mmCIF file of C-alpha atoms in Angstrom:
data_model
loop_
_atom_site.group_PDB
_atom_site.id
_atom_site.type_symbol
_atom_site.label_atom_id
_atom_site.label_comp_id
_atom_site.label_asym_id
_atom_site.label_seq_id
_atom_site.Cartn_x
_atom_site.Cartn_y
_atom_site.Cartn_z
ATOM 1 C CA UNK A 42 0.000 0.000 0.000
ATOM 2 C CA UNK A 43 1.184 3.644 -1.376
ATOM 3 C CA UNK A 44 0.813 6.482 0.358
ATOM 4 C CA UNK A 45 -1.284 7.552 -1.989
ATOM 5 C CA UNK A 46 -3.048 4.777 -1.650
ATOM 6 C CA UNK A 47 -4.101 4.819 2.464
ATOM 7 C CA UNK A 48 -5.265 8.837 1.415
ATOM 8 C CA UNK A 49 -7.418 7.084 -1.308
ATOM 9 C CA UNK A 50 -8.936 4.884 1.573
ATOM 10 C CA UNK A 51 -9.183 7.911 4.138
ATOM 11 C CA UNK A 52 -11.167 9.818 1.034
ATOM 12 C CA UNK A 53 -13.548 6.830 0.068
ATOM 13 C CA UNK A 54 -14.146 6.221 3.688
ATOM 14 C CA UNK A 55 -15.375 10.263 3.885
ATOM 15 C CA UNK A 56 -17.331 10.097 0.626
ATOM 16 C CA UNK A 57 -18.830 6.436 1.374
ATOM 17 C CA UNK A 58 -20.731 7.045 5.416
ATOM 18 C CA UNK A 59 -21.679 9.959 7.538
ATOM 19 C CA UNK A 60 -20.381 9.075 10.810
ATOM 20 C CA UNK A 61 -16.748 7.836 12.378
ATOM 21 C CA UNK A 62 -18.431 4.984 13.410
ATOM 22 C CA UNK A 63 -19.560 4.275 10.076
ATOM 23 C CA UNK A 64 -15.936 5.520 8.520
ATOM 24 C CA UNK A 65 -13.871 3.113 10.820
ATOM 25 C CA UNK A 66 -16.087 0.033 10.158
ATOM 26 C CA UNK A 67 -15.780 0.628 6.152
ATOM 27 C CA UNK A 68 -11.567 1.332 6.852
ATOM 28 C CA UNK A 69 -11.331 -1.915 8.681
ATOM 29 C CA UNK A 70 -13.516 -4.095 6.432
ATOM 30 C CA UNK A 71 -11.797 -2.641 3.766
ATOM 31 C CA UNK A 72 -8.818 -3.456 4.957
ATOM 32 C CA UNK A 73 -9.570 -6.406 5.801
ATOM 33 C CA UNK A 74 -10.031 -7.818 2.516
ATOM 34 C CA UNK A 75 -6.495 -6.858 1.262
ATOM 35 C CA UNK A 76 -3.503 -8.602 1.928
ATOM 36 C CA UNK A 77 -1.762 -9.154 5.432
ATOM 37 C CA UNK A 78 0.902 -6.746 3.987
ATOM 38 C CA UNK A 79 -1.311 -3.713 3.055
ATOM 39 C CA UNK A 80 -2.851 -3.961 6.499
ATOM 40 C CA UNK A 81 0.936 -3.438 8.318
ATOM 41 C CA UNK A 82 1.349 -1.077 5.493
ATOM 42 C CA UNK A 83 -1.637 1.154 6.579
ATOM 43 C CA UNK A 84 -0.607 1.317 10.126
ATOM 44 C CA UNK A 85 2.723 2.420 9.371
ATOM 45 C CA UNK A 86 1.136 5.187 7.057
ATOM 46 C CA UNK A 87 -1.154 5.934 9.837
ATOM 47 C CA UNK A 88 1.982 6.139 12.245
ATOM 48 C CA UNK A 89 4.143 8.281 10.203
ATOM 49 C CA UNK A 90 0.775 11.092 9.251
ATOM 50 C CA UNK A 91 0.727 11.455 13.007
ATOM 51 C CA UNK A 92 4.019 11.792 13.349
ATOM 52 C CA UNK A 93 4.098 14.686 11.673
ATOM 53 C CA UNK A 94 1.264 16.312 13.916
ATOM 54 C CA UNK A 95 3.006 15.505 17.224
ATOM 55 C CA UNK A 96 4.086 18.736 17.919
ATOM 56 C CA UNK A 97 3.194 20.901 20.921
ATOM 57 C CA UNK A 98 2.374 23.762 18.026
ATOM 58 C CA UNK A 99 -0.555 21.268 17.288
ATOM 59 C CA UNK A 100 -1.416 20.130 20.851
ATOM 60 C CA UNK A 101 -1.543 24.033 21.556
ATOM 61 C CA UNK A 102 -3.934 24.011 18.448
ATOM 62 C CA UNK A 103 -6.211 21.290 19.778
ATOM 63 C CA UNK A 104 -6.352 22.987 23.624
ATOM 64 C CA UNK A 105 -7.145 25.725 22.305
ATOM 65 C CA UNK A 106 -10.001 24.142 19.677
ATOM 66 C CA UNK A 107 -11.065 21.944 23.290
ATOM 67 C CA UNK A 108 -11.309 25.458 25.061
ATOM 68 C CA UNK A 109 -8.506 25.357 27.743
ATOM 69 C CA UNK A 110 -8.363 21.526 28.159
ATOM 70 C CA UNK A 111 -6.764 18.965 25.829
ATOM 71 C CA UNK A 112 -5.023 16.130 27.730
ATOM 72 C CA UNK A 113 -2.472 13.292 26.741
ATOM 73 C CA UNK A 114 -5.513 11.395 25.363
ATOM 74 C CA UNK A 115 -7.203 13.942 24.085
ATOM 75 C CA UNK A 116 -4.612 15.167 21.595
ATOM 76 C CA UNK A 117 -3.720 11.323 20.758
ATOM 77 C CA UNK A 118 -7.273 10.845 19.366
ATOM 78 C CA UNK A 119 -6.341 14.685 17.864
ATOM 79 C CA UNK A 120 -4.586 13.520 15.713
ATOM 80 C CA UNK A 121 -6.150 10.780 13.707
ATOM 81 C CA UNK A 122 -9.188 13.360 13.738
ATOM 82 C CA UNK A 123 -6.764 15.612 11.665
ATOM 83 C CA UNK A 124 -6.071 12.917 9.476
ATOM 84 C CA UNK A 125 -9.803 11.989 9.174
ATOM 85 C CA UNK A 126 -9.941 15.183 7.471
ATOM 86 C CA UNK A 127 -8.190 14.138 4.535
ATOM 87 C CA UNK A 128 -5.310 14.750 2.648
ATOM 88 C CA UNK A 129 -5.758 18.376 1.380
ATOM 89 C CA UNK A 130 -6.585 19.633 5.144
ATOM 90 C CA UNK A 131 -3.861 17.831 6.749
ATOM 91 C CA UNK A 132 -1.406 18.784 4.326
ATOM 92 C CA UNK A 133 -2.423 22.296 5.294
ATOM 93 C CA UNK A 134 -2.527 22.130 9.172
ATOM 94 C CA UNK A 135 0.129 20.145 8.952
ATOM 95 C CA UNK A 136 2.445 22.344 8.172
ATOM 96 C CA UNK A 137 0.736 25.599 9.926
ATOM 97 C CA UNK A 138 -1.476 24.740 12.744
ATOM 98 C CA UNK A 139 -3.554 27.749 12.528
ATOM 99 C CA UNK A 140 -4.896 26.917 9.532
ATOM 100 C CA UNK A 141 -6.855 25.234 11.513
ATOM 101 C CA UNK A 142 -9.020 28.204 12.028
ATOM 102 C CA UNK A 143 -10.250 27.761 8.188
ATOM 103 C CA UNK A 144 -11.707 24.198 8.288
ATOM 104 C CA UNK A 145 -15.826 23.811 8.427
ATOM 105 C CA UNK A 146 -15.388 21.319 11.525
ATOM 106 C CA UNK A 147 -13.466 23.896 13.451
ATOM 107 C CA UNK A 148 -15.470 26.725 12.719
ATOM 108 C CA UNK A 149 -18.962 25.412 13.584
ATOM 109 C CA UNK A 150 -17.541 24.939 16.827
ATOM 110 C CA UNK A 151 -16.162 28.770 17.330
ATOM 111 C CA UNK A 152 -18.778 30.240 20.226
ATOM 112 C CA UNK A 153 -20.531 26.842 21.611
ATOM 113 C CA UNK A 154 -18.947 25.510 24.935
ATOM 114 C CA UNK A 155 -17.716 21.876 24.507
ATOM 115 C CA UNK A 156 -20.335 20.398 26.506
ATOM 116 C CA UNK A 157 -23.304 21.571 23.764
ATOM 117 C CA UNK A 158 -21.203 19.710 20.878
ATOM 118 C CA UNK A 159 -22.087 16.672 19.743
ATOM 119 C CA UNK A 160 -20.076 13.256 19.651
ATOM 120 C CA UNK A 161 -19.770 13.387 16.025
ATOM 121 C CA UNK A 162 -18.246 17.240 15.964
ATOM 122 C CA UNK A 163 -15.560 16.456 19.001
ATOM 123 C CA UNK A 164 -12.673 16.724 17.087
ATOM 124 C CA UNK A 165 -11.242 13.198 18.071
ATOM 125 C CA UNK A 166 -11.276 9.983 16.125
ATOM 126 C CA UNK A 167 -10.429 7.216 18.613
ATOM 127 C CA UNK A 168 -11.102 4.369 17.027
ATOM 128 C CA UNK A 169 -9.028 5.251 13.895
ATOM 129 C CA UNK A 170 -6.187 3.937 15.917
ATOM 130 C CA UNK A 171 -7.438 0.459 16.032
ATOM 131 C CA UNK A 172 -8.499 0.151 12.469
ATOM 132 C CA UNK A 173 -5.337 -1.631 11.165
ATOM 133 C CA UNK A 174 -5.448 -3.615 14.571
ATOM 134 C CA UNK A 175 -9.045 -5.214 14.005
ATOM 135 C CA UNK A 176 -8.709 -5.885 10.306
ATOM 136 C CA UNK A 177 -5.340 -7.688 10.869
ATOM 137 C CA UNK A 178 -6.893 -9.639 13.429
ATOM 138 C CA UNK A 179 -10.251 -10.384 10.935
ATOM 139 C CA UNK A 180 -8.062 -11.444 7.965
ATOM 140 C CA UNK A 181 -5.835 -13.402 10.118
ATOM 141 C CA UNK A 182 -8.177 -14.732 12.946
ATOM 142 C CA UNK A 183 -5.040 -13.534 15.298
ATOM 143 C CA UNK A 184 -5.487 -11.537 18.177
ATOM 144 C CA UNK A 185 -2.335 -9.685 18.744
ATOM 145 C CA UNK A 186 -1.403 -10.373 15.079
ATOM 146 C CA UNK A 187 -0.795 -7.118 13.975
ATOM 147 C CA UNK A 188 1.771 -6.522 16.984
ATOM 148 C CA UNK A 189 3.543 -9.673 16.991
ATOM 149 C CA UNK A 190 4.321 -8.721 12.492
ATOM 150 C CA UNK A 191 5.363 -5.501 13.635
ATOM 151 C CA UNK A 192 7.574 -5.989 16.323
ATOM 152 C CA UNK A 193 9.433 -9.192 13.815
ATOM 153 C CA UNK A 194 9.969 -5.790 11.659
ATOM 154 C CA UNK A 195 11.466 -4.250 14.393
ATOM 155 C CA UNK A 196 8.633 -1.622 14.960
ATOM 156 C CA UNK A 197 6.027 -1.002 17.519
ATOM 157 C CA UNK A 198 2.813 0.603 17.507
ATOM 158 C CA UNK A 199 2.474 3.574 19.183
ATOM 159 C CA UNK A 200 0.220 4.514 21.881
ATOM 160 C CA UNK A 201 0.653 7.910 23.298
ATOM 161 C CA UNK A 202 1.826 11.102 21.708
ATOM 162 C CA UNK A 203 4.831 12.314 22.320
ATOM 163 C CA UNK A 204 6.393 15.858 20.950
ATOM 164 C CA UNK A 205 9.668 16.586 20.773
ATOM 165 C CA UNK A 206 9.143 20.306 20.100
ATOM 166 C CA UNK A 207 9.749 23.301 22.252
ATOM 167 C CA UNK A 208 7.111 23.620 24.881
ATOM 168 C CA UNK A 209 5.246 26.877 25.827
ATOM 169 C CA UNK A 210 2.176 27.696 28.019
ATOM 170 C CA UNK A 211 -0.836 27.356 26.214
ATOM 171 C CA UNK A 212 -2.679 29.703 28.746
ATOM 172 C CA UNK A 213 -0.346 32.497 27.767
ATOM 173 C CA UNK A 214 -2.181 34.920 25.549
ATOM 174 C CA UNK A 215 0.833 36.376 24.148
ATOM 175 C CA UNK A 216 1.987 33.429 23.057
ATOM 176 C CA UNK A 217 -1.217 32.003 21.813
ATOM 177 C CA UNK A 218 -1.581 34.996 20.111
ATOM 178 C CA UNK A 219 2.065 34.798 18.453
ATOM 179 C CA UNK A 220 1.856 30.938 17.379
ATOM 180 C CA UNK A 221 -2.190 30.625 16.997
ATOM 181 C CA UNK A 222 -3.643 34.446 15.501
ATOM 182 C CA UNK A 223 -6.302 32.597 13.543
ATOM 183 C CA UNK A 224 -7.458 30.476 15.496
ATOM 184 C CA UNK A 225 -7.351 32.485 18.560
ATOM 185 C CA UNK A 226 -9.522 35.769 17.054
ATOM 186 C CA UNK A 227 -11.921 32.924 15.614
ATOM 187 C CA UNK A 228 -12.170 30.803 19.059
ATOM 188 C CA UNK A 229 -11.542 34.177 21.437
ATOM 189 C CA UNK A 230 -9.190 34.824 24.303
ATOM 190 C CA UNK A 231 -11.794 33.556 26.913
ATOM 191 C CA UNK A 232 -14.181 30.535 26.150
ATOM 192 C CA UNK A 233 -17.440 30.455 26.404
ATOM 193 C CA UNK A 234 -18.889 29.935 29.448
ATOM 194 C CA UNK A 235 -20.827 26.509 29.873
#
């Protein structure tokens, strides 16, 4: 499996069910169907896409998106979400985080405290990190199948994000201001109150 291909299979996934429920049953039946070696493939395309949103630019992003709060978990589930949007959007916040401020899914959450959106606008997709996981196990009828073929690669899924980035203080206007400017005039200083 290309790169090109696993986008192809993010896109169908969009254009082919309305919910993430929907989209991760399609991905894994999908996947399921295609040979052991695709599946491995897709979780190491999966991997390296998040990689390149494991930054604390993005998990500043994402607290600021989940009004003052984004935890460890939170931003892991982030970041499939941002992949979920497909390749043209996370090519874009990708490389600028505030661009962020542009997409539909972001902005019909500007002004409405968290606890008024629904479960399928959170901006978190979960279960996109067991997709690979469950289809390897379907096609092969092995449990920890898809862990055992990676690890006799000499890789390892990965479970938690992890930055490497400079930190700063997310609840520091300035420097929300400075690293965030879209996203912070379209979300506001302060969030709305519950």
């Amino acid at each position: 499996m290309t790169l090109e291909d696993f986008w192809t299979l993010i896109h169908q996934s969009t254009a082919e069910n309305i919910g993430q429920d929907q989209r991760t049953e399609w991905l894994t039946a999908r996947l399921a169907h295609r040979p052991v070696a695709e599946i491995i493939e897709f979780e190491l395309h999966l991997t390296a896409q998040r990689k390149r949103v494991d930054t604390r630019h993005m998990w500043g992003a994402a607290w600021n998106i989940f009004q003052g709060w984004c935890s460890d978990d939170s931003f892991w589930y982030f970041q499939p979400w941002l992949i979920g949007l497909g390749h043209d959007t996370f090519e874009r916040v990708a490389a600028h985080p505030d661009a962020l401020a542009d997409t539909h899914e972001v902005r019909r959450l500007a002004g409405r405290h968290r606890s008024q959106w629904t479960d399928e606008e959170w901006p978190e997709w979960e279960s996109m990190n067991y997709i690979a996981l469950n289809a390897y196990a379907r096609a092969t009828r092995q449990e920890e199948g898809l862990d055992d073929a990676l690890e006799a690669r000499g890789l390892y899924r990965i479970y938690d994000a992890f930055p490497e980035d400079e930190r700063w203080d997310y609840d520091d206007i300035e420097q929300r201001r400075a690293k965030l400017p879209r996203l912070t005039d379209l979300l506001g200083e302060h969030h709305p109150a519950t």
